[in-house]
Coordinates of C-alpha atoms in Angstrom, one line a residue:
M5 CA 6.3 15.8 35.1
P6 CA 3.8 14.8 32.0
L7 CA 5.6 17.0 28.3
N8 CA 4.5 20.1 28.2
R9 CA 5.0 21.9 24.9
R10 CA 6.8 24.2 26.5
T11 CA 9.0 22.1 28.6
F12 CA 9.6 19.9 25.8
L13 CA 10.6 23.3 23.1
G14 CA 12.6 23.8 26.5
T15 CA 14.5 20.5 25.9
S16 CA 14.3 20.0 22.3
A17 CA 15.6 23.2 21.2
A18 CA 19.7 21.9 21.0
V19 CA 19.0 18.5 19.5
G20 CA 14.7 17.6 18.3
A21 CA 13.8 16.0 21.2
G22 CA 12.8 16.3 24.6
A23 CA 13.1 14.1 27.6
A24 CA 10.6 14.1 30.1
M25 CA 10.0 11.6 33.7
A26 CA 6.9 9.7 33.0
G27 CA 6.1 9.6 36.2
G28 CA 5.4 7.3 39.4
S29 CA 8.1 4.8 40.3
A30 CA 5.3 1.7 40.8
V31 CA 7.2 -1.5 41.4
P32 CA 5.7 -3.3 38.1
A33 CA 5.5 -7.4 39.1
A34 CA 8.1 -8.0 37.1
A35 CA 10.6 -5.8 38.8
H36 CA 12.5 -8.3 41.6
G37 CA 15.6 -7.0 44.2
H38 CA 16.9 -4.3 45.2
G39 CA 20.7 -5.8 44.5
H40 CA 23.5 -4.4 41.8
G41 CA 25.0 -6.5 39.3
H42 CA 24.8 -10.3 39.5
G43 CA 27.6 -11.0 42.4
H44 CA 26.4 -13.5 45.8
G45 CA 24.2 -15.0 43.9
R46 CA 21.5 -12.1 43.3
P47 CA 19.0 -12.4 40.9
P48 CA 19.8 -9.9 38.1
K49 CA 17.9 -6.9 38.0
R50 CA 14.7 -6.7 35.8
Y51 CA 12.4 -4.2 34.7
S52 CA 9.3 -4.3 32.8
F53 CA 7.5 -1.9 31.2
T54 CA 4.4 -1.8 28.0
V55 CA 4.1 0.6 25.5
M56 CA 0.3 1.0 24.4
G57 CA -0.2 2.4 20.5
T58 CA -2.9 3.4 18.3
T59 CA -3.8 4.3 14.6
D60 CA -6.0 5.8 12.0
L61 CA -8.1 7.3 14.4
H62 CA -9.6 9.1 11.8
G63 CA -11.8 11.5 14.1
N64 CA -13.1 9.3 16.1
V65 CA -14.1 10.8 20.2
F66 CA -17.1 8.9 20.0
N67 CA -18.3 5.6 19.4
W68 CA -21.1 7.4 16.3
D69 CA -21.7 7.2 12.7
Y70 CA -22.4 10.7 12.4
F71 CA -23.4 9.3 8.8
T72 CA -26.4 7.0 9.7
D73 CA -27.2 9.7 12.8
K74 CA -27.0 6.8 15.5
E75 CA -23.7 4.1 17.5
F76 CA -21.9 3.0 15.3
D77 CA -21.6 -1.0 14.3
D78 CA -20.0 -3.4 11.3
K79 CA -20.7 -7.2 10.5
D80 CA -17.9 -8.2 13.4
H81 CA -19.5 -5.3 16.0
N82 CA -16.4 -3.5 16.7
D83 CA -16.7 0.0 18.1
V84 CA -14.4 2.9 17.8
G85 CA -13.2 5.7 19.8
L86 CA -10.9 7.4 21.8
A87 CA -13.6 7.3 24.3
K88 CA -13.6 3.6 24.1
I89 CA -9.4 3.1 24.0
S90 CA -8.9 5.7 27.0
T91 CA -11.3 3.2 29.3
L92 CA -8.7 0.4 27.8
V93 CA -5.8 2.5 28.5
E94 CA -6.8 3.3 32.4
Q95 CA -7.5 -0.5 32.8
V96 CA -3.2 -0.8 31.8
R97 CA -2.3 1.4 33.8
R98 CA -3.9 0.6 36.5
E99 CA -3.1 -3.0 35.8
K100 CA 0.8 -2.7 35.1
G101 CA 1.0 0.9 37.2
R102 CA 0.8 4.3 35.5
G103 CA 4.9 4.6 36.1
N104 CA 5.3 2.0 33.8
T105 CA 3.3 2.6 30.2
L106 CA 3.9 5.1 28.1
L107 CA 1.1 5.6 24.8
I108 CA 2.2 6.7 21.8
D109 CA -0.4 6.8 18.6
A110 CA 0.5 6.7 14.4
G111 CA -0.9 9.4 13.0
D112 CA -4.0 10.2 10.4
T113 CA -5.9 11.9 13.5
I114 CA -7.3 14.6 12.1
Q115 CA -9.5 13.8 9.4
G116 CA -12.3 11.5 8.7
T117 CA -15.0 12.7 10.7
Q118 CA -18.1 14.9 10.3
L119 CA -17.0 16.0 13.6
S120 CA -13.0 16.5 12.3
Y121 CA -14.6 18.3 9.9
Y122 CA -16.6 21.2 11.6
Y123 CA -13.4 21.6 13.7
A124 CA -11.2 22.2 10.6
K125 CA -13.4 24.2 8.5
V126 CA -16.7 24.8 10.2
D127 CA -15.5 26.3 13.5
P128 CA -11.7 25.9 12.5
I129 CA -9.4 25.8 15.3
T130 CA -7.3 28.6 13.3
A131 CA -9.8 31.2 14.1
R132 CA -9.2 33.9 16.2
R133 CA -9.8 32.9 19.6
G134 CA -11.0 29.5 17.8
P135 CA -12.0 25.9 19.9
V136 CA -9.2 23.7 21.0
H137 CA -10.2 20.5 18.2
P138 CA -11.8 17.5 19.9
M139 CA -9.4 14.9 19.3
A140 CA -6.8 17.8 20.5
Q141 CA -8.8 17.4 23.5
A142 CA -8.8 13.6 24.4
M143 CA -5.5 12.6 23.8
N144 CA -4.8 15.8 25.8
A145 CA -7.3 14.1 28.5
I146 CA -5.9 10.4 27.9
G147 CA -2.2 11.8 28.4
Y148 CA -0.7 10.2 25.0
D149 CA 3.5 10.9 25.0
A150 CA 3.6 11.4 21.6
A151 CA 2.1 11.1 17.8
A152 CA 3.2 10.4 14.8
L153 CA 2.1 12.9 11.5
G154 CA -0.1 10.3 9.1
N155 CA -0.4 12.0 5.3
H156 CA -4.5 13.0 6.8
E157 CA -2.8 15.1 9.2
F158 CA -1.9 17.3 5.8
N159 CA -5.6 17.6 4.2
Y160 CA -6.5 20.8 6.3
G161 CA -3.1 22.4 5.2
I162 CA -0.4 23.6 6.8
P163 CA -1.8 26.1 9.6
V164 CA -5.3 23.5 10.4
L165 CA -2.0 21.5 11.7
R166 CA 0.3 23.5 13.3
K167 CA -2.7 25.0 15.6
F168 CA -4.0 21.4 16.7
E169 CA 0.4 20.4 17.5
E170 CA 0.0 24.1 19.6
Q171 CA -3.1 22.3 20.7
C172 CA -1.9 19.1 21.7
V173 CA 0.3 19.0 25.2
F174 CA 2.0 16.1 24.0
P175 CA 5.2 16.1 21.1
L176 CA 3.6 15.2 17.2
L177 CA 6.9 14.1 15.7
G178 CA 8.4 14.0 11.3
A179 CA 11.7 12.7 11.5
N180 CA 11.0 12.7 7.9
A181 CA 8.9 15.6 7.3
L182 CA 11.4 18.2 6.3
D183 CA 11.7 22.0 5.7
A184 CA 11.8 22.3 2.2
K185 CA 14.1 24.6 2.2
S186 CA 16.9 23.8 5.3
L187 CA 16.0 20.6 4.9
R188 CA 15.7 20.6 8.8
P189 CA 13.2 18.7 9.8
A190 CA 10.1 20.5 10.5
F191 CA 8.8 19.0 13.2
A192 CA 10.2 16.7 16.7
P193 CA 11.3 13.7 14.9
Y194 CA 11.5 11.9 18.4
V195 CA 11.0 12.1 22.1
I196 CA 12.5 11.0 25.0
K197 CA 11.1 9.4 27.8
R198 CA 12.3 8.1 31.2
M199 CA 10.9 5.2 32.9
R200 CA 12.0 5.4 36.6
T201 CA 12.9 2.0 38.0
P202 CA 13.6 1.1 41.7
F203 CA 17.2 0.4 40.9
G204 CA 18.1 4.2 41.2
R205 CA 18.8 4.4 37.2
D206 CA 16.2 4.9 34.8
V207 CA 15.5 3.5 31.3
R208 CA 15.4 5.6 28.5
V209 CA 13.0 5.4 25.7
A210 CA 13.2 6.6 22.7
V211 CA 10.7 6.6 20.6
L212 CA 10.9 8.0 16.9
G213 CA 8.4 9.5 14.9
L214 CA 8.6 9.2 11.2
T215 CA 5.0 10.0 8.5
N216 CA 4.6 8.7 4.9
P217 CA 6.2 9.9 2.2
G218 CA 3.0 10.0 -0.6
V219 CA 1.8 13.5 0.8
A220 CA 4.3 14.9 -1.3
I221 CA 1.9 13.7 -4.3
W222 CA -1.7 13.3 -1.8
D223 CA -1.8 16.8 -0.2
K224 CA 1.0 18.9 -3.1
A225 CA -0.9 21.5 -3.1
N226 CA -0.7 21.9 1.1
V227 CA 2.6 20.9 1.2
S228 CA 4.9 21.7 -2.8
G229 CA 7.5 24.1 -2.1
K230 CA 7.2 24.3 1.8
M231 CA 7.9 21.0 3.1
V232 CA 9.5 17.5 2.0
F233 CA 9.4 13.5 3.0
P234 CA 12.5 11.6 2.0
G235 CA 11.7 7.9 3.0
L236 CA 11.7 6.6 6.1
E237 CA 14.5 3.5 6.2
E238 CA 17.0 6.8 5.3
Q239 CA 15.6 9.0 7.7
A240 CA 15.4 5.7 10.5
A241 CA 19.8 5.4 9.9
K242 CA 19.7 8.7 10.5
F243 CA 18.0 9.3 13.7
V244 CA 18.2 5.4 15.4
P245 CA 22.0 5.5 15.7
R246 CA 21.9 8.8 17.0
L247 CA 19.2 8.1 19.8
R248 CA 21.5 4.7 21.4
S249 CA 24.4 7.0 21.2
M250 CA 22.3 9.8 23.5
G251 CA 22.1 6.9 25.3
A252 CA 18.5 5.5 25.0
D253 CA 17.8 1.7 26.2
V254 CA 15.0 1.1 23.9
V255 CA 13.9 2.4 20.6
I256 CA 10.3 2.9 19.3
V257 CA 9.6 3.8 16.3
S258 CA 6.1 4.9 15.6
A259 CA 5.6 4.7 11.8
H260 CA 2.8 6.1 9.6
S261 CA 3.6 3.7 6.2
G262 CA 2.4 -0.4 6.7
T263 CA 4.0 -3.5 6.5
S264 CA 4.1 -4.5 3.2
G265 CA 7.2 -3.2 1.4
T266 CA 4.6 -2.2 -1.2
S267 CA 2.0 0.9 -2.8
S268 CA -0.5 0.4 -3.5
Y269 CA -0.4 3.9 -5.7
G270 CA 1.6 2.6 -8.1
D271 CA 4.9 3.6 -8.8
Q272 CA 3.5 7.9 -8.1
V273 CA 5.3 7.8 -4.6
P274 CA 8.9 8.6 -4.6
H275 CA 9.5 6.5 -1.2
V276 CA 8.3 3.6 -0.7
E277 CA 4.6 4.0 0.6
N278 CA 4.7 0.6 3.4
A279 CA 8.1 0.9 4.5
A280 CA 7.7 -0.1 8.2
A281 CA 9.1 -3.8 7.9
L282 CA 12.1 -2.9 6.1
V283 CA 12.8 -0.3 8.4
A284 CA 12.9 -2.9 10.9
E285 CA 14.7 -5.0 8.8
Q286 CA 17.7 -3.0 7.7
V287 CA 18.5 -0.3 10.3
P288 CA 19.3 -2.0 13.4
G289 CA 18.9 -1.0 17.2
I290 CA 15.1 -0.6 16.3
D291 CA 13.9 -2.9 19.4
A292 CA 9.3 -2.0 18.3
I293 CA 7.8 -0.4 15.7
L294 CA 4.3 1.3 15.7
V295 CA 2.8 0.4 12.4
G296 CA 0.2 2.8 11.2
H297 CA -1.3 3.3 7.8
A298 CA -2.6 0.3 6.3
H299 CA -5.9 0.3 8.3
L300 CA -4.8 -3.6 9.0
E301 CA -4.5 -6.1 12.7
I302 CA -1.4 -6.5 12.9
P303 CA -1.6 -8.1 16.4
E304 CA 2.4 -8.6 16.9
Y305 CA 4.7 -9.6 13.7
F306 CA 8.3 -10.2 13.7
V307 CA 11.0 -8.7 11.6
E308 CA 14.8 -10.1 12.0
N309 CA 17.3 -7.2 11.4
E310 CA 19.9 -8.9 7.9
R311 CA 23.0 -7.0 10.2
T312 CA 21.8 -7.7 13.7
G313 CA 19.5 -11.0 13.3
K314 CA 17.7 -9.4 15.8
K315 CA 14.3 -9.3 16.1
V316 CA 12.5 -6.7 15.8
V317 CA 8.5 -6.9 16.9
L318 CA 5.6 -4.9 15.1
S319 CA 1.8 -4.5 15.4
E320 CA -0.4 -2.5 13.6
P321 CA -3.9 -2.4 15.8
L322 CA -7.0 -1.5 13.5
K323 CA -8.3 1.7 12.7
W324 CA -10.2 4.6 14.4
G325 CA -9.6 2.8 17.6
Q326 CA -10.9 -0.5 17.6
R327 CA -7.7 -1.6 18.8
L328 CA -5.7 -0.9 21.1
T329 CA -2.0 -2.4 21.2
L330 CA 0.0 -3.0 23.7
F331 CA 4.3 -3.6 23.6
D332 CA 5.6 -6.0 26.7
F333 CA 9.2 -5.1 27.5
D334 CA 11.2 -7.3 29.7
L335 CA 14.6 -5.4 30.7
V336 CA 17.6 -6.5 32.2
W337 CA 19.8 -4.6 33.9
E338 CA 23.8 -6.0 32.5
R339 CA 26.8 -4.5 32.1
G340 CA 26.1 -0.9 33.3
R341 CA 23.5 -0.5 31.2
W342 CA 19.3 -1.9 30.8
V343 CA 19.2 -4.5 27.8
V344 CA 15.8 -5.2 25.6
E345 CA 16.0 -9.1 27.6
R346 CA 12.0 -9.7 25.7
A347 CA 9.5 -7.7 23.9
G348 CA 6.6 -8.7 22.8
S349 CA 2.8 -7.3 21.9
R350 CA -0.9 -8.2 21.6
V351 CA -4.1 -6.4 20.6
L352 CA -6.9 -5.4 23.0
N353 CA -10.4 -5.2 21.3
S354 CA -12.5 -1.5 22.3
N355 CA -15.7 -3.6 22.3
A356 CA -15.3 -5.4 25.2
V357 CA -15.2 -2.1 27.2
A358 CA -17.6 1.1 28.0
E359 CA -16.9 4.4 26.9
D360 CA -14.8 6.5 29.4
P361 CA -17.6 9.2 30.5
K362 CA -14.8 11.4 31.2
I363 CA -14.4 11.3 28.0
T364 CA -17.7 11.9 26.6
R365 CA -18.2 14.0 29.0
L366 CA -15.0 16.7 28.4
L367 CA -16.7 16.8 24.4
A368 CA -20.7 16.4 25.0
D369 CA -21.4 19.5 23.5
E370 CA -18.5 19.2 20.5
H371 CA -20.6 16.4 19.4
R372 CA -24.1 17.4 19.5
K373 CA -23.3 20.5 17.8
V374 CA -21.7 18.4 15.2
V375 CA -24.8 16.3 15.0
A376 CA -26.9 19.1 14.7
Y377 CA -24.7 20.3 11.8
V378 CA -24.6 17.1 10.1
N379 CA -29.1 17.0 10.1
Q380 CA -29.0 20.7 9.2
V381 CA -31.1 20.7 5.7
I382 CA -29.7 22.1 2.9
G383 CA -31.9 21.5 0.3
T384 CA -34.6 19.3 -1.4
S385 CA -35.1 16.5 -3.8
S386 CA -38.4 15.9 -6.6
A387 CA -37.8 12.3 -6.3
A388 CA -36.0 9.6 -4.1
M389 CA -32.5 8.0 -5.3
S390 CA -31.1 5.3 -4.0
T391 CA -28.1 3.1 -4.8
A392 CA -29.7 -0.5 -3.9
E393 CA -29.9 -0.9 -7.9
A394 CA -26.5 1.3 -8.4
A395 CA -23.6 -1.7 -9.1
W396 CA -25.6 -2.7 -12.1
K397 CA -27.9 -0.1 -13.4
D398 CA -27.2 3.5 -14.5
E399 CA -29.1 5.2 -11.3
P400 CA -30.1 8.9 -10.7
I401 CA -27.9 9.1 -7.4
I402 CA -24.6 7.8 -9.2
D403 CA -25.2 11.0 -11.6
L404 CA -25.7 13.2 -9.1
I405 CA -21.6 12.7 -8.2
N406 CA -21.3 12.4 -11.8
V407 CA -22.5 15.9 -13.0
V408 CA -21.4 17.5 -9.2
Q409 CA -17.1 16.2 -10.3
T410 CA -17.8 17.2 -14.2
E411 CA -19.2 21.4 -13.2
T412 CA -16.3 21.1 -11.0
V413 CA -13.6 20.7 -13.3
K414 CA -15.6 22.5 -16.0
A415 CA -15.4 25.7 -13.6
A416 CA -11.6 24.9 -12.2
L417 CA -10.5 24.1 -16.1
A418 CA -12.3 27.2 -17.6
G419 CA -10.2 30.0 -19.2
G420 CA -7.2 27.8 -19.2
A421 CA -5.8 25.3 -21.4
Y422 CA -7.4 22.8 -21.0
A423 CA -10.9 24.5 -21.1
S424 CA -12.0 23.1 -25.0
L425 CA -11.1 19.2 -23.6
P426 CA -14.4 17.6 -23.2
V427 CA -14.4 16.1 -19.1
L428 CA -15.6 12.8 -18.6
S429 CA -16.4 11.5 -15.0
Q430 CA -15.8 8.5 -13.0
A431 CA -17.6 7.2 -10.1
S432 CA -18.5 4.3 -8.1
C433 CA -21.4 3.0 -5.8
F434 CA -19.7 3.2 -2.4
S435 CA -22.3 2.2 -0.5
R436 CA -25.4 -0.3 -1.4
T437 CA -27.5 1.8 1.1
A438 CA -27.3 5.5 0.3
R439 CA -30.4 7.0 -0.6
I440 CA -31.5 10.7 -0.8
P441 CA -35.4 11.0 0.3
E442 CA -37.8 13.0 -1.5
G443 CA -37.8 16.3 0.4
D444 CA -35.2 17.3 2.8
V445 CA -32.0 16.8 1.9
T446 CA -29.3 16.5 4.9
I447 CA -25.1 17.2 4.8
R448 CA -25.9 13.5 6.6
D449 CA -27.6 12.4 3.2
A450 CA -25.4 14.1 0.6
A451 CA -21.6 12.9 2.3
G452 CA -23.4 9.1 2.7
L453 CA -23.0 8.9 -0.9
Y454 CA -19.3 9.6 -0.3
P455 CA -18.3 7.9 2.1
F456 CA -14.3 7.5 1.6
E457 CA -12.5 11.1 2.2
N458 CA -11.1 11.0 -1.4
T459 CA -10.5 15.0 -3.5
L460 CA -10.8 16.3 -7.1
E461 CA -8.5 15.7 -9.9
A462 CA -8.3 16.1 -13.1
R463 CA -6.7 13.6 -15.4
V464 CA -5.9 13.6 -19.6
L465 CA -7.0 10.4 -21.1
T466 CA -6.4 9.4 -25.0
G467 CA -10.2 8.5 -26.6
A468 CA -8.3 4.9 -26.4
Q469 CA -7.1 4.5 -23.3
V470 CA -11.3 5.3 -22.1
R471 CA -11.7 2.4 -23.7
E472 CA -9.1 0.1 -22.0
Y473 CA -10.6 2.2 -18.8
L474 CA -13.3 0.4 -19.3
E475 CA -12.6 -2.5 -19.9
F476 CA -10.6 -2.5 -17.0
S477 CA -13.5 -2.0 -14.8
A478 CA -15.9 -4.4 -16.9
R479 CA -14.1 -7.1 -15.0
Y480 CA -16.6 -7.1 -11.7
Y481 CA -19.4 -8.5 -14.0
V482 CA -19.5 -12.4 -14.0
R483 CA -19.5 -13.8 -17.0
T484 CA -23.0 -14.6 -18.1
A485 CA -24.2 -16.4 -21.4
A486 CA -26.5 -14.8 -23.1
G487 CA -30.5 -16.8 -22.4
A488 CA -28.8 -17.9 -18.7
P489 CA -30.5 -16.6 -16.2
V490 CA -29.8 -13.3 -13.9
D491 CA -29.4 -13.0 -10.0
T492 CA -28.1 -9.6 -9.4
S493 CA -26.5 -11.2 -6.4
K494 CA -23.8 -13.5 -8.3
L495 CA -23.5 -10.7 -11.3
T496 CA -21.1 -8.9 -9.7
N497 CA -17.6 -8.8 -7.4
A498 CA -16.2 -11.0 -9.5
E499 CA -12.8 -11.5 -8.4
N500 CA -13.4 -10.2 -6.0
I501 CA -13.3 -6.9 -6.9
P502 CA -14.6 -4.3 -4.8
D503 CA -18.0 -2.0 -5.0
Y504 CA -15.7 0.7 -4.9
N505 CA -13.2 -0.6 -7.6
Y506 CA -16.6 -0.4 -10.4
D507 CA -16.4 2.5 -11.8
A508 CA -18.5 3.8 -14.7
V509 CA -18.1 6.9 -17.0
S510 CA -20.4 10.0 -17.7
G511 CA -20.3 12.1 -20.7
L512 CA -19.8 9.2 -23.0
T513 CA -22.7 6.6 -23.7
Y514 CA -21.6 2.7 -24.0
E515 CA -22.4 -1.3 -23.6
I516 CA -20.9 -3.3 -21.6
D517 CA -21.0 -7.3 -22.8
I518 CA -21.4 -9.6 -19.8
A519 CA -21.4 -12.6 -22.8
K520 CA -18.4 -11.8 -23.5
P521 CA -14.7 -12.8 -21.9
N522 CA -12.5 -9.4 -20.3
G523 CA -11.0 -7.4 -22.3
S524 CA -13.7 -7.2 -25.0
R525 CA -16.6 -6.4 -23.1
I526 CA -17.3 -2.4 -24.4
V527 CA -19.1 -2.3 -27.0
N528 CA -20.5 0.9 -29.3
L529 CA -18.5 3.7 -27.3
S530 CA -19.6 7.0 -28.3
F531 CA -19.0 10.3 -27.7
E532 CA -21.2 12.5 -28.8
G533 CA -23.6 10.5 -30.6
K534 CA -20.3 8.9 -33.2
P535 CA -18.1 6.2 -32.0
I536 CA -15.1 7.6 -29.8
D537 CA -12.1 8.6 -32.0
P538 CA -8.5 6.4 -29.8
A539 CA -6.5 10.0 -30.5
A540 CA -9.3 12.2 -29.0
E541 CA -7.8 13.7 -25.9
F542 CA -10.6 14.0 -22.9
V543 CA -10.1 15.4 -19.4
L544 CA -11.9 12.9 -16.3
A545 CA -12.7 14.5 -13.4
V546 CA -11.3 11.6 -11.2
N547 CA -10.7 10.8 -7.3
N548 CA -6.6 11.0 -6.3
Y549 CA -7.3 7.5 -5.1
R550 CA -7.9 6.3 -8.1
A551 CA -5.5 9.1 -9.8
S552 CA -2.5 8.2 -7.7
G553 CA -2.3 4.1 -9.0
G554 CA -5.2 3.1 -6.4
G555 CA -7.2 0.1 -7.7
N556 CA -4.5 -0.5 -10.4
F557 CA -6.9 0.9 -13.4
P558 CA -4.7 1.0 -16.8
H559 CA -3.3 4.6 -17.5
V560 CA -4.1 6.8 -15.2
A561 CA -1.7 7.0 -12.6
G562 CA 0.5 8.3 -15.7
A563 CA -1.2 10.7 -17.2
K564 CA -0.9 14.1 -16.9
Q565 CA -2.3 16.0 -14.6
V566 CA -4.2 19.7 -15.3
W567 CA -5.7 20.3 -12.0
A568 CA -6.9 18.9 -8.6
N569 CA -8.0 20.3 -4.8
S570 CA -7.5 19.2 -1.6
E571 CA -11.7 19.1 -0.5
E572 CA -13.5 16.2 -0.3
I573 CA -15.5 15.6 -3.0
R574 CA -18.2 14.9 -0.1
N575 CA -17.8 18.7 0.8
T576 CA -18.8 19.6 -2.8
I577 CA -21.5 18.0 -3.7
I578 CA -22.5 19.3 0.7
S579 CA -22.0 22.6 -1.0
W580 CA -23.4 22.1 -4.4
V581 CA -26.4 21.2 -3.5
R582 CA -26.5 23.9 -1.3
A583 CA -25.7 26.2 -3.9
K584 CA -28.3 25.1 -6.1
G585 CA -31.1 24.4 -3.9
S586 CA -32.8 22.0 -4.9
V587 CA -31.5 18.7 -6.6
D588 CA -33.9 17.9 -9.1
A589 CA -32.4 14.0 -11.0
A590 CA -34.9 15.0 -14.1
Q591 CA -32.5 17.6 -14.8
F592 CA -29.2 15.4 -14.5
A593 CA -29.5 12.0 -15.0
S594 CA -29.4 9.4 -18.3
V595 CA -29.0 6.2 -19.0
D596 CA -25.0 6.2 -20.1
W597 CA -24.3 2.6 -19.9
R598 CA -26.1 -0.3 -19.0
L599 CA -25.1 -4.4 -19.6
T600 CA -26.3 -6.0 -22.5
R601 CA -25.7 -10.1 -23.7
D602 CA -25.1 -10.5 -27.4
G603 CA -27.1 -6.7 -28.1
S604 CA -29.7 -7.2 -25.7
P605 CA -30.6 -5.1 -22.6
V606 CA -30.1 -7.3 -19.1
F607 CA -32.3 -5.3 -17.2

């Protein structure tokens, strides 16, 4: 029987997990013989099964890009969405026998597209008689067995997450998401599934879910005082032996945590952010880890456990439903128990199949509603604006992001201890194809300026720190001698720095002398017409990625945070345009920075 919430809660009260039959008793191709034991020349009993895995679905059901208003496509022609995953899952179930498969996820499910935003904020699932979240509907229909919590599950607050959990007929797992007061798991830590074999003795498969300890920082506003997030290694070390003592034959960890062993956000994260390989290395008794969070594709990666020498298989399918991981397990019956003889993994590409009409039909209404929503007109613009040249010129479209951020932070700090400090703002050219048309502006246009799910914070920096921040940013330009020809296609992205790691800062004026070496490019840095005072204090309106150490910019991760919120910046931009009604670049656009060589402007 599938695991539904009622049976799950009934069986989980004592130990925080449930057991359910995976259903079916089809004999897989690899199951041989019906004898008992190895005697009399009989072949040993063998059983094979497959665990399928997804991660970082980020609200993708359809192979659709709500910002371009057309089918999703990228340079590698990947496809996205659960409708594609559903087709792959059904193929695998047909091939292996449904009863010989499980399907799990490693988190970051309910945030990332305008589809998921709509059902968190516009027509929220938490409303009385509210809708069922499209991700819950799709995952229930596909037949997931369990999903780990990702850090983005907490973006919309705990009530939205709890409602989503209630709407799922499979458990959301988080062994290291603890209630702040009792320090007991706030979600089911694990689930035990039984695979029926032709030999009378079921295989017990435990799935342990671990989330990212960074939640404590990135969603502080939503979880502070309510939940705490210890490290993955310590919680795995606590639960894996318990699962083995409860009779688990196979232990799989679903971890919303990458494999690199590092934290991309500097030392802000209280425990290692990307700890999946460390868990495999340090905690004996794990057979496989479904990896998430890092948005990388890892078909198969083996880590040797330092205590047992046993190899643990890790796999991370590519984000948004672009890949499906398959873990294949071959078991043999030895000394009265099932033992994993071999475990391997691979990934399937979702662009090789069509969308499952069962899923597209199920959510056709929700999709239509969201397409209509993103195409709503929220205001007008007096002129067309584009990011086409924003990587090397101070363009009005980037000024728009900065003016929205500056006004938002000023309003938030008004009347408080930091109200008198000047507010600066950073913004990046995330996409060189974003545009605000002349005339009607839609939600889609405004949201396209900010394709990432970043939120806004305010940090205090000194004038001297601001200068170092700008110098760090200016490394983005290829050094070009005065008088040498300038080719814009070769001017940017020095040292492979991506566009999103080049910041333009508003509220100051400065020049970037690209003829000079890194570290001495910022010239004529002024505030209110005078050279900046190195000791003066400024508030920087900054996105949470940058503030948490993303891009490794100096000073900002360690700077005092004076305000933060959990609203995505792109939605703040949408609200600003809607409130103003019209966007008039003449009111906010100004050239605050320019590229120069020996004092002469490049453009």
